[in-house]
């Protein structure tokens, strides 16, 4: 594999830093190529603004239009182009972060906001139909994506009936709305729970689980999300009534009755989340 | 009301800028006090780092611990303290943003990441039990919150069976996991769809809907999320089996069989999302 590993923690001595080092090491041991984007170490600027597009700040900024124009004319800012090139080189994307307020840290959200411009990751037309490719097809198709996230809450509270909501549903905007949207195959996330008080043995278990997931990654079945152009959605992009009949909610966007591969979790459900 | 209006668009001449001006104007006409945080205009720094906590960058940074220490010793960075003071002054929070990759723009995500530190918004113990207050109670209880978001996709595609997922589910990490988590009452979001090609009459309809929602805000029923300490969750914070029996997914965290108040949408479902 050619792996781009994107991480977003302010301290390399953190749990996230340690897991990243384990992960990158096992990939290299297995002969895979790994390139890193350590967003904090890079001082990554996460804020979309006029400067991204060499756009006159005295004029109104239409982000979609200007981002596509800048992409096509090669005038996207240099930091964006460098990261896009790393992503295009890769066949595998690992996105690793501590879950903050049930989402990515801002520095990482802004990596997607700034890189995934109109015409690059989204809004790429199908040559055959002229219709924008999306969900299972798109600017980044042919790539595989794995999310690795650390969560303070324990596994019970982010489980199917836990108070925080099922972690697979909470991550839907990232897994489905960002990675799958742009054409990537998305494997089930690796969720490390209970990180506020992770013991030594729990850390070792988490690192071992990460190594196993990385070694198995080329052969891991992706989450069975429905494809936009696979026939399940009608001309308005609404799920046809014969699929998940009478149901609503996030789970209807899987081709099966639910998630076929359970989310991997580590960390015990033995104590209430703090 | 004392309203803090937080907005996050790079251009004040945008649709988001126009809607904000309409909203702030109608609130003031009605005699409410409004304070703004226009994050782009402020040049807000969204990145959590050592500097937030007057922390030695040569030492390992534990964000939870250091943020609480800095809060308690009054050493949080000045920009964070200023924004926290505005939020404490307010009884109503309006959070307005263009939906980017099914979430907040990074500059706004980082407003929450940096302000909502341990001991302020989260991790505040109940004086009676010593247990952390959360979901319906917490550091920001007594406040009301409204999310206003603009979405390129049309209303059908973000509806109950639309390809992007029901917008109420997609916004769950913000509505439930951030605003309700910290104790705020969260009213249904105002979602303005179809913004890529919004016509003049569609803009007027969206502005009118916004004005109506703001005028009605003091009397709007909040989303009926379950309270952490209301008895519905067991000692592990897992939903008791007698509630939403046999069900999983985000909707089980409502006290009713689903959302009792439909999400407001504008923008027609007449053409496929682009």
Coordinates of C-alpha atoms in Angstrom, one line a residue:
Chain A
X1 CA 0.0 0.0 0.0
X2 CA 0.9 3.6 -0.4
X3 CA -0.5 5.1 2.8
X4 CA -1.1 8.7 3.8
X5 CA -1.4 8.9 7.6
X6 CA -3.0 12.1 8.7
X7 CA -3.0 12.8 12.5
X8 CA -4.1 15.7 14.6
X9 CA -3.0 15.9 18.2
X10 CA -1.1 18.8 19.8
X11 CA 1.4 16.6 21.5
X12 CA 3.5 13.7 19.9
X13 CA 4.0 12.3 23.4
X14 CA 0.2 11.7 23.7
X15 CA -1.7 8.4 23.3
X16 CA -2.5 9.5 19.8
X17 CA 1.2 10.1 19.1
X18 CA 2.1 6.7 20.5
X19 CA -0.5 4.8 18.5
X20 CA 0.5 6.6 15.3
X21 CA 4.2 5.6 15.8
X22 CA 3.0 2.0 16.3
X23 CA 0.9 2.1 13.3
X24 CA 3.4 3.6 11.0
X25 CA 6.1 1.2 12.2
X26 CA 4.0 -1.9 11.5
X27 CA 3.1 -0.7 8.0
X28 CA 6.7 -0.1 7.2
X29 CA 7.8 -3.4 8.6
X30 CA 5.3 -5.0 6.2
X31 CA 6.8 -3.2 3.2
X32 CA 4.2 -0.5 2.8
X33 CA 5.1 3.1 1.9
X34 CA 3.9 5.6 4.4
X35 CA 3.8 9.4 4.1
X36 CA 2.6 11.4 7.1
X37 CA 0.7 14.7 7.6
X38 CA 1.1 15.5 11.3
X39 CA -1.1 18.6 11.2
X40 CA 0.1 20.1 14.5
X41 CA 3.7 19.6 13.7
X42 CA 3.2 21.1 10.2
X43 CA 1.4 24.2 11.7
X44 CA -1.5 23.5 9.3
X45 CA -3.8 26.4 8.7
X46 CA -7.4 25.0 8.9
X47 CA -9.3 28.1 7.8
X48 CA -10.8 28.4 4.3
X49 CA -10.4 32.0 3.2
X50 CA -9.7 34.2 0.1
X51 CA -6.0 33.3 0.3
X52 CA -6.7 29.7 -0.6
X53 CA -7.8 30.8 -4.1
X54 CA -5.6 33.8 -4.8
X55 CA -8.9 35.7 -4.6
X56 CA -9.3 39.5 -4.2
X57 CA -10.6 40.0 -0.6
X58 CA -12.4 43.1 -1.8
X59 CA -14.7 40.9 -3.9
X60 CA -17.5 38.6 -2.7
X61 CA -16.2 35.1 -2.2
X62 CA -18.2 32.2 -3.6
X63 CA -16.3 29.3 -2.2
X64 CA -17.5 26.6 -4.6
X65 CA -16.9 28.7 -7.7
X66 CA -13.6 30.1 -6.6
X67 CA -12.2 26.8 -5.4
X68 CA -12.9 25.2 -8.7
X69 CA -11.4 28.0 -10.6
X70 CA -8.3 28.0 -8.5
X71 CA -8.0 24.2 -8.9
X72 CA -8.3 24.4 -12.7
X73 CA -5.9 27.3 -13.0
X74 CA -3.4 25.8 -10.6
X75 CA -3.7 28.7 -8.3
X76 CA -4.8 27.0 -5.1
X77 CA -2.4 27.9 -2.3
X78 CA 0.8 25.9 -2.2
X79 CA 0.0 24.2 1.2
X80 CA -3.3 22.9 -0.2
X81 CA -1.6 21.6 -3.5
X82 CA 1.1 19.8 -1.5
X83 CA -1.5 18.0 0.6
X84 CA -3.6 17.1 -2.4
X85 CA -0.6 15.7 -4.1
X86 CA 0.1 13.4 -1.1
X87 CA -3.5 12.2 -1.2
X88 CA -3.4 11.5 -4.9
X89 CA -0.2 9.6 -4.5
X90 CA -1.8 7.4 -1.8
X91 CA -4.1 4.4 -2.3
X92 CA -4.9 4.3 1.4
X93 CA -5.8 7.1 3.8
X94 CA -5.6 6.7 7.6
X95 CA -7.3 9.6 9.5
X96 CA -6.4 9.6 13.2
X97 CA -7.7 11.9 15.8
X98 CA -8.9 12.3 19.4
X99 CA -12.7 12.7 19.2
X100 CA -13.4 16.2 20.4
X101 CA -17.1 17.2 20.8
X102 CA -18.0 14.1 18.8
X103 CA -16.0 15.3 15.8
X104 CA -12.6 16.0 14.4
X105 CA -10.4 18.6 16.1
X106 CA -10.7 21.9 14.1
X107 CA -7.2 21.5 12.6
X108 CA -8.3 18.3 10.9
X109 CA -11.7 19.4 9.9
X110 CA -10.0 22.3 8.1
X111 CA -7.7 19.8 6.3
X112 CA -10.9 18.4 4.6
X113 CA -12.5 21.9 4.2
X114 CA -9.4 23.2 2.4
X115 CA -8.3 20.2 0.3
X116 CA -11.6 18.8 -0.8
X117 CA -12.5 21.6 -3.2
X118 CA -15.1 21.6 -5.9
X119 CA -13.7 19.6 -8.9
X120 CA -11.1 17.7 -6.8
X121 CA -13.0 15.5 -4.3
X122 CA -16.5 16.6 -5.0
X123 CA -18.4 17.9 -8.0
X124 CA -16.4 15.8 -10.4
X125 CA -18.7 14.9 -13.3
X126 CA -19.2 11.4 -14.6
X127 CA -17.7 11.5 -18.2
X128 CA -20.6 9.3 -19.4
X129 CA -23.5 11.1 -17.9
X130 CA -22.2 14.5 -16.9
X131 CA -23.8 13.9 -13.5
X132 CA -21.7 14.6 -10.4
X133 CA -20.1 11.4 -9.1
X134 CA -20.7 10.9 -5.4
X135 CA -21.0 8.2 -2.7
X136 CA -19.0 5.3 -3.9
X137 CA -17.6 7.1 -6.9
X138 CA -15.9 10.5 -7.2
X139 CA -12.7 12.4 -7.3
X140 CA -11.0 10.0 -4.8
X141 CA -12.3 6.6 -5.9
X142 CA -10.0 3.7 -5.9
X143 CA -8.8 4.6 -2.4
X144 CA -9.3 3.0 0.9
X145 CA -9.9 4.9 4.1
X146 CA -9.6 4.0 7.8
X147 CA -10.6 6.2 10.7
X148 CA -8.7 5.7 14.0
X149 CA -10.2 7.7 16.9
X150 CA -9.6 7.9 20.6
X151 CA -12.6 8.5 22.8
X152 CA -12.6 9.5 26.5
X153 CA -16.0 7.8 27.0
X154 CA -16.1 4.1 27.5
X155 CA -17.4 1.6 25.0
X156 CA -20.8 1.0 26.6
X157 CA -21.7 4.7 26.3
X158 CA -20.7 4.9 22.6
X159 CA -22.4 1.6 21.8
X160 CA -25.7 0.8 20.1
X161 CA -27.8 2.1 23.0
X162 CA -25.2 4.2 24.9
X163 CA -26.0 7.8 25.9
X164 CA -23.6 9.4 23.4
X165 CA -25.2 7.7 20.4
X166 CA -23.7 4.7 18.5
X167 CA -20.2 5.8 17.5
X168 CA -20.9 4.6 13.9
X169 CA -23.8 7.0 13.7
X170 CA -21.9 9.8 15.3
X171 CA -19.1 9.4 12.8
X172 CA -21.5 9.2 9.8
X173 CA -20.7 12.8 8.7
X174 CA -17.0 11.7 8.3
X175 CA -17.3 8.1 7.2
X176 CA -20.3 8.5 4.8
X177 CA -20.5 12.3 4.2
X178 CA -16.9 12.9 3.6
X179 CA -14.9 9.7 2.8
X180 CA -17.6 7.7 1.0
X181 CA -19.0 10.8 -0.6
X182 CA -15.7 11.4 -2.4
X183 CA -15.5 7.8 -3.7
X184 CA -13.3 6.2 -1.1
X185 CA -14.0 2.7 0.3
X186 CA -14.4 3.1 4.0
X187 CA -13.6 0.3 6.4
X188 CA -15.1 0.2 9.9
X189 CA -13.4 2.7 12.2
X190 CA -11.0 1.6 14.9
X191 CA -12.4 3.2 18.1
X192 CA -10.2 3.2 21.2
X193 CA -12.5 4.0 24.2
X194 CA -11.9 4.9 27.8
X195 CA -8.8 6.9 27.1
X196 CA -9.0 9.2 30.1
X197 CA -7.8 6.5 32.3
X198 CA -6.2 4.0 30.0
X199 CA -4.1 1.5 31.9
X200 CA -0.8 -0.1 30.6
X201 CA -2.5 -3.4 29.6
X202 CA -5.3 -1.4 27.9
X203 CA -2.8 0.6 25.9
X204 CA -1.1 -2.6 24.8
X205 CA -4.4 -4.1 23.8
X206 CA -5.3 -1.0 21.8
X207 CA -1.9 -1.0 20.0
X208 CA -2.3 -4.7 19.2
X209 CA -5.7 -4.1 17.8
X210 CA -4.4 -1.3 15.7
X211 CA -1.6 -3.4 14.3
X212 CA -4.0 -6.2 13.5
X213 CA -6.4 -3.8 11.7
X214 CA -3.5 -2.3 9.7
X215 CA -2.1 -5.7 8.6
X216 CA -5.6 -6.8 7.6
X217 CA -6.5 -3.6 5.9
X218 CA -6.0 -4.6 2.3
X219 CA -8.5 -7.5 2.8
X220 CA -11.0 -5.7 5.1
X221 CA -14.5 -5.4 3.8
X222 CA -15.7 -1.9 3.6
X223 CA -18.8 -0.6 5.3
X224 CA -21.7 -1.6 3.0
X225 CA -22.9 1.9 2.3
X226 CA -25.3 2.3 -0.7
X227 CA -23.8 3.7 -3.9
X228 CA -25.5 6.9 -5.3
X229 CA -25.6 5.5 -8.8
X230 CA -26.3 1.8 -7.9
X231 CA -30.0 2.1 -8.4
X232 CA -31.1 2.3 -4.8
X233 CA -31.9 6.0 -4.9
X234 CA -34.5 7.6 -7.1
X235 CA -33.9 10.6 -9.4
X236 CA -34.3 13.0 -6.5
X237 CA -31.6 11.0 -4.6
X238 CA -34.2 9.7 -2.1
X239 CA -34.0 6.0 -1.1
X240 CA -36.5 4.1 -3.1
X241 CA -39.4 2.8 -1.0
X242 CA -38.7 -0.8 -1.6
X243 CA -35.3 -0.5 0.3
X244 CA -35.5 -0.4 4.1
X245 CA -39.2 -0.1 3.6
X246 CA -40.9 2.3 6.1
X247 CA -37.6 3.0 7.9
X248 CA -35.7 6.3 8.4
X249 CA -32.4 7.2 9.9
X250 CA -28.8 6.6 9.2
X251 CA -28.9 2.8 9.0
X252 CA -31.1 2.8 5.9
X253 CA -28.0 3.9 3.9
X254 CA -26.4 0.5 4.4
X255 CA -27.2 -2.2 1.8
X256 CA -27.9 -4.7 4.6
X257 CA -30.2 -4.5 7.5
X258 CA -27.5 -2.7 9.5
X259 CA -23.8 -2.7 9.8
X260 CA -22.5 -6.1 8.8
X261 CA -19.1 -5.7 10.5
X262 CA -19.2 -4.6 14.1
X263 CA -17.2 -1.5 15.1
X264 CA -14.0 -2.5 16.8
X265 CA -13.8 -1.2 20.3
X266 CA -11.3 -1.5 23.1
X267 CA -11.6 -0.3 26.6
X268 CA -13.9 -1.7 29.2
X269 CA -17.5 -0.8 29.8
X270 CA -17.1 -1.5 33.5
X271 CA -17.3 2.0 34.8
X272 CA -19.4 5.0 34.0
X273 CA -17.9 7.5 31.6
X274 CA -16.5 10.6 33.3
Chain B
X1 CA -33.3 37.6 25.5
X2 CA -29.6 38.2 25.7
X3 CA -28.4 36.6 22.5
X4 CA -24.9 35.6 21.5
X5 CA -24.9 35.1 17.7
X6 CA -21.9 33.2 16.5
X7 CA -21.3 33.0 12.7
X8 CA -18.6 31.5 10.5
X9 CA -18.5 32.5 6.9
X10 CA -15.4 34.1 5.2
X11 CA -17.5 36.8 3.4
X12 CA -20.0 39.1 5.0
X13 CA -21.6 39.6 1.6
X14 CA -22.5 35.9 1.5
X15 CA -25.9 34.4 2.0
X16 CA -24.8 33.6 5.5
X17 CA -23.9 37.2 6.1
X18 CA -27.2 38.5 4.7
X19 CA -29.2 36.1 6.9
X20 CA -27.2 37.0 10.0
X21 CA -27.9 40.7 9.4
X22 CA -31.6 39.9 9.0
X23 CA -31.7 37.9 12.2
X24 CA -29.7 40.3 14.3
X25 CA -32.0 43.2 13.1
X26 CA -35.2 41.5 14.0
X27 CA -34.0 40.5 17.4
X28 CA -33.0 44.1 18.1
X29 CA -36.3 45.4 16.8
X30 CA -38.0 43.2 19.3
X31 CA -36.0 44.7 22.1
X32 CA -33.5 41.8 22.6
X33 CA -29.9 42.4 23.3
X34 CA -27.5 40.8 20.8
X35 CA -23.7 40.4 20.9
X36 CA -21.9 38.9 17.9
X37 CA -19.0 36.6 17.4
X38 CA -18.2 36.9 13.7
X39 CA -15.3 34.4 13.8
X40 CA -13.8 35.3 10.4
X41 CA -14.0 39.0 11.1
X42 CA -12.4 38.4 14.5
X43 CA -9.6 36.3 13.0
X44 CA -10.5 33.6 15.5
X45 CA -7.8 31.0 16.1
X46 CA -9.5 27.6 16.1
X47 CA -6.5 25.4 17.1
X48 CA -6.3 24.0 20.6
X49 CA -2.6 24.1 21.7
X50 CA -0.2 24.7 24.6
X51 CA -0.7 28.4 24.4
X52 CA -4.4 28.1 25.4
X53 CA -3.3 27.0 28.8
X54 CA 0.0 28.9 29.4
X55 CA 1.5 25.4 29.3
X56 CA 5.2 24.7 28.8
X57 CA 5.4 23.2 25.2
X58 CA 8.4 21.1 26.3
X59 CA 6.1 19.1 28.6
X60 CA 3.5 16.6 27.6
X61 CA 0.1 18.2 27.2
X62 CA -2.9 16.5 28.7
X63 CA -5.7 18.7 27.3
X64 CA -8.4 17.8 29.9
X65 CA -6.1 18.3 32.9
X66 CA -4.4 21.4 31.6
X67 CA -7.6 23.1 30.5
X68 CA -9.2 22.6 33.8
X69 CA -6.1 23.9 35.6
X70 CA -6.0 27.0 33.4
X71 CA -9.7 27.6 33.9
X72 CA -9.4 27.4 37.7
X73 CA -6.3 29.6 37.9
X74 CA -7.6 32.2 35.4
X75 CA -4.8 31.5 33.0
X76 CA -6.8 30.5 29.9
X77 CA -5.6 32.6 27.0
X78 CA -7.3 36.0 26.8
X79 CA -9.3 35.3 23.6
X80 CA -10.9 32.2 25.1
X81 CA -11.8 34.0 28.3
X82 CA -13.4 36.8 26.4
X83 CA -15.6 34.4 24.4
X84 CA -16.5 32.4 27.5
X85 CA -17.7 35.7 29.2
X86 CA -19.9 36.5 26.2
X87 CA -21.5 33.0 26.4
X88 CA -22.0 33.3 30.2
X89 CA -23.7 36.6 29.7
X90 CA -26.1 35.2 27.2
X91 CA -29.3 33.3 27.8
X92 CA -29.5 32.3 24.2
X93 CA -26.9 31.0 21.7
X94 CA -27.4 31.2 17.9
X95 CA -24.8 29.2 16.0
X96 CA -24.9 29.9 12.3
X97 CA -22.8 28.4 9.6
X98 CA -22.6 26.9 6.1
X99 CA -22.6 23.1 6.3
X100 CA -19.2 22.0 5.1
X101 CA -18.6 18.3 4.8
X102 CA -21.7 17.7 6.9
X103 CA -20.2 19.7 9.8
X104 CA -19.1 23.1 11.0
X105 CA -16.4 25.0 9.2
X106 CA -13.1 24.5 11.1
X107 CA -13.0 28.0 12.5
X108 CA -16.3 27.3 14.3
X109 CA -15.5 23.8 15.4
X110 CA -12.4 25.3 17.0
X111 CA -14.6 27.8 18.9
X112 CA -16.2 24.9 20.7
X113 CA -12.9 23.0 21.0
X114 CA -11.2 25.9 22.7
X115 CA -14.0 27.4 24.8
X116 CA -15.7 24.3 26.1
X117 CA -13.0 23.2 28.4
X118 CA -13.1 20.8 31.3
X119 CA -14.8 22.4 34.2
X120 CA -16.6 25.1 32.2
X121 CA -19.0 23.4 29.8
X122 CA -18.2 19.8 30.6
X123 CA -16.9 17.8 33.6
X124 CA -18.9 20.1 36.0
X125 CA -19.8 18.0 39.0
X126 CA -23.3 18.0 40.5
X127 CA -22.9 19.5 43.9
X128 CA -25.4 16.9 45.3
X129 CA -23.9 13.7 43.9
X130 CA -20.4 14.6 42.7
X131 CA -21.2 13.0 39.4
X132 CA -20.5 15.0 36.2
X133 CA -23.6 16.8 34.9
X134 CA -24.3 16.1 31.3
X135 CA -27.1 16.0 28.7
X136 CA -29.8 18.4 29.9
X137 CA -27.7 19.7 32.8
X138 CA -24.1 21.0 32.9
X139 CA -22.0 24.1 32.8
X140 CA -24.3 25.9 30.4
X141 CA -27.7 24.9 31.6
X142 CA -30.4 27.5 31.6
X143 CA -29.5 28.6 28.1
X144 CA -31.3 28.0 24.8
X145 CA -29.5 27.2 21.6
X146 CA -30.6 27.4 17.9
X147 CA -28.5 26.1 15.0
X148 CA -29.0 27.9 11.7
X149 CA -27.3 26.2 8.8
X150 CA -27.2 26.7 5.0
X151 CA -26.9 23.5 2.9
X152 CA -26.1 23.3 -0.8
X153 CA -28.1 20.1 -1.2
X154 CA -31.8 20.3 -1.5
X155 CA -34.3 19.4 1.2
X156 CA -35.2 16.0 -0.3
X157 CA -31.6 14.8 -0.1
X158 CA -31.3 15.8 3.5
X159 CA -34.7 14.5 4.5
X160 CA -35.7 11.4 6.3
X161 CA -34.7 9.1 3.4
X162 CA -32.5 11.4 1.5
X163 CA -29.0 10.2 0.4
X164 CA -27.1 12.5 2.7
X165 CA -28.9 11.2 5.8
X166 CA -31.6 13.0 7.7
X167 CA -30.1 16.4 8.6
X168 CA -31.3 16.0 12.2
X169 CA -29.1 12.8 12.4
X170 CA -26.2 14.5 10.6
X171 CA -26.3 17.4 13.1
X172 CA -26.6 15.0 16.2
X173 CA -22.9 15.6 17.2
X174 CA -23.6 19.3 17.4
X175 CA -27.2 19.4 18.7
X176 CA -27.0 16.5 21.1
X177 CA -23.3 15.9 21.6
X178 CA -22.2 19.5 22.2
X179 CA -25.2 21.8 23.0
X180 CA -27.4 19.4 24.9
X181 CA -24.4 17.7 26.4
X182 CA -23.4 21.0 28.2
X183 CA -26.9 21.6 29.5
X184 CA -28.4 23.8 26.9
X185 CA -32.0 23.4 25.7
X186 CA -31.8 22.9 21.9
X187 CA -34.6 23.9 19.6
X188 CA -35.0 22.3 16.2
X189 CA -32.4 23.6 13.7
X190 CA -33.3 26.0 10.9
X191 CA -32.0 24.4 7.8
X192 CA -31.8 26.5 4.6
X193 CA -31.4 24.0 1.7
X194 CA -30.6 24.4 -2.0
X195 CA -28.3 27.4 -1.4
X196 CA -26.1 26.7 -4.5
X197 CA -28.8 28.2 -6.7
X198 CA -31.0 30.1 -4.3
X199 CA -33.4 32.4 -6.2
X200 CA -34.6 35.8 -5.0
X201 CA -38.0 34.5 -3.8
X202 CA -36.3 31.5 -2.1
X203 CA -34.0 33.9 -0.3
X204 CA -36.9 36.0 0.9
X205 CA -38.7 32.8 2.1
X206 CA -35.6 31.7 4.0
X207 CA -35.2 35.2 5.6
X208 CA -38.9 35.2 6.6
X209 CA -38.6 31.7 8.1
X210 CA -35.6 32.9 10.1
X211 CA -37.4 35.9 11.4
X212 CA -40.4 33.8 12.4
X213 CA -38.2 31.3 14.2
X214 CA -36.3 34.1 16.1
X215 CA -39.5 35.8 17.2
X216 CA -40.9 32.5 18.4
X217 CA -37.7 31.4 20.0
X218 CA -38.6 32.1 23.6
X219 CA -41.6 29.9 23.3
X220 CA -40.3 27.1 21.0
X221 CA -40.3 23.6 22.4
X222 CA -36.8 22.1 22.5
X223 CA -35.9 18.8 20.9
X224 CA -37.1 16.2 23.4
X225 CA -33.7 14.6 24.0
X226 CA -33.5 12.3 27.1
X227 CA -31.8 13.7 30.2
X228 CA -28.7 11.8 31.5
X229 CA -30.0 11.9 35.0
X230 CA -33.8 11.6 34.3
X231 CA -33.8 7.9 34.9
X232 CA -33.9 6.6 31.3
X233 CA -30.3 5.5 31.3
X234 CA -28.8 2.9 33.6
X235 CA -25.7 3.2 35.8
X236 CA -23.5 2.5 32.8
X237 CA -25.3 5.3 30.9
X238 CA -26.9 2.8 28.5
X239 CA -30.6 3.3 27.7
X240 CA -32.7 1.0 29.9
X241 CA -34.3 -1.8 27.9
X242 CA -37.8 -0.7 28.5
X243 CA -37.2 2.5 26.5
X244 CA -37.3 2.2 22.7
X245 CA -37.3 -1.5 23.3
X246 CA -35.2 -3.5 20.9
X247 CA -34.2 -0.3 18.9
X248 CA -30.9 1.2 18.2
X249 CA -29.7 4.4 16.5
X250 CA -29.9 8.1 17.2
X251 CA -33.7 8.3 17.5
X252 CA -33.7 6.2 20.6
X253 CA -32.3 9.3 22.5
X254 CA -35.6 11.2 22.0
X255 CA -38.2 10.8 24.7
X256 CA -40.8 10.1 22.1
X257 CA -41.0 7.6 19.2
X258 CA -39.1 10.1 17.1
X259 CA -38.7 13.8 16.7
X260 CA -41.9 15.5 17.8
X261 CA -41.3 18.8 15.9
X262 CA -40.3 18.5 12.3
X263 CA -37.1 20.1 11.2
X264 CA -37.8 23.3 9.3
X265 CA -36.5 23.3 5.8
X266 CA -36.7 25.7 2.9
X267 CA -35.6 25.2 -0.6
X268 CA -37.4 22.9 -3.1
X269 CA -36.9 19.2 -3.6
X270 CA -37.6 19.7 -7.3
X271 CA -34.1 19.1 -8.7
X272 CA -31.4 16.7 -7.9
X273 CA -28.6 18.0 -5.7
X274 CA -25.5 19.1 -7.4

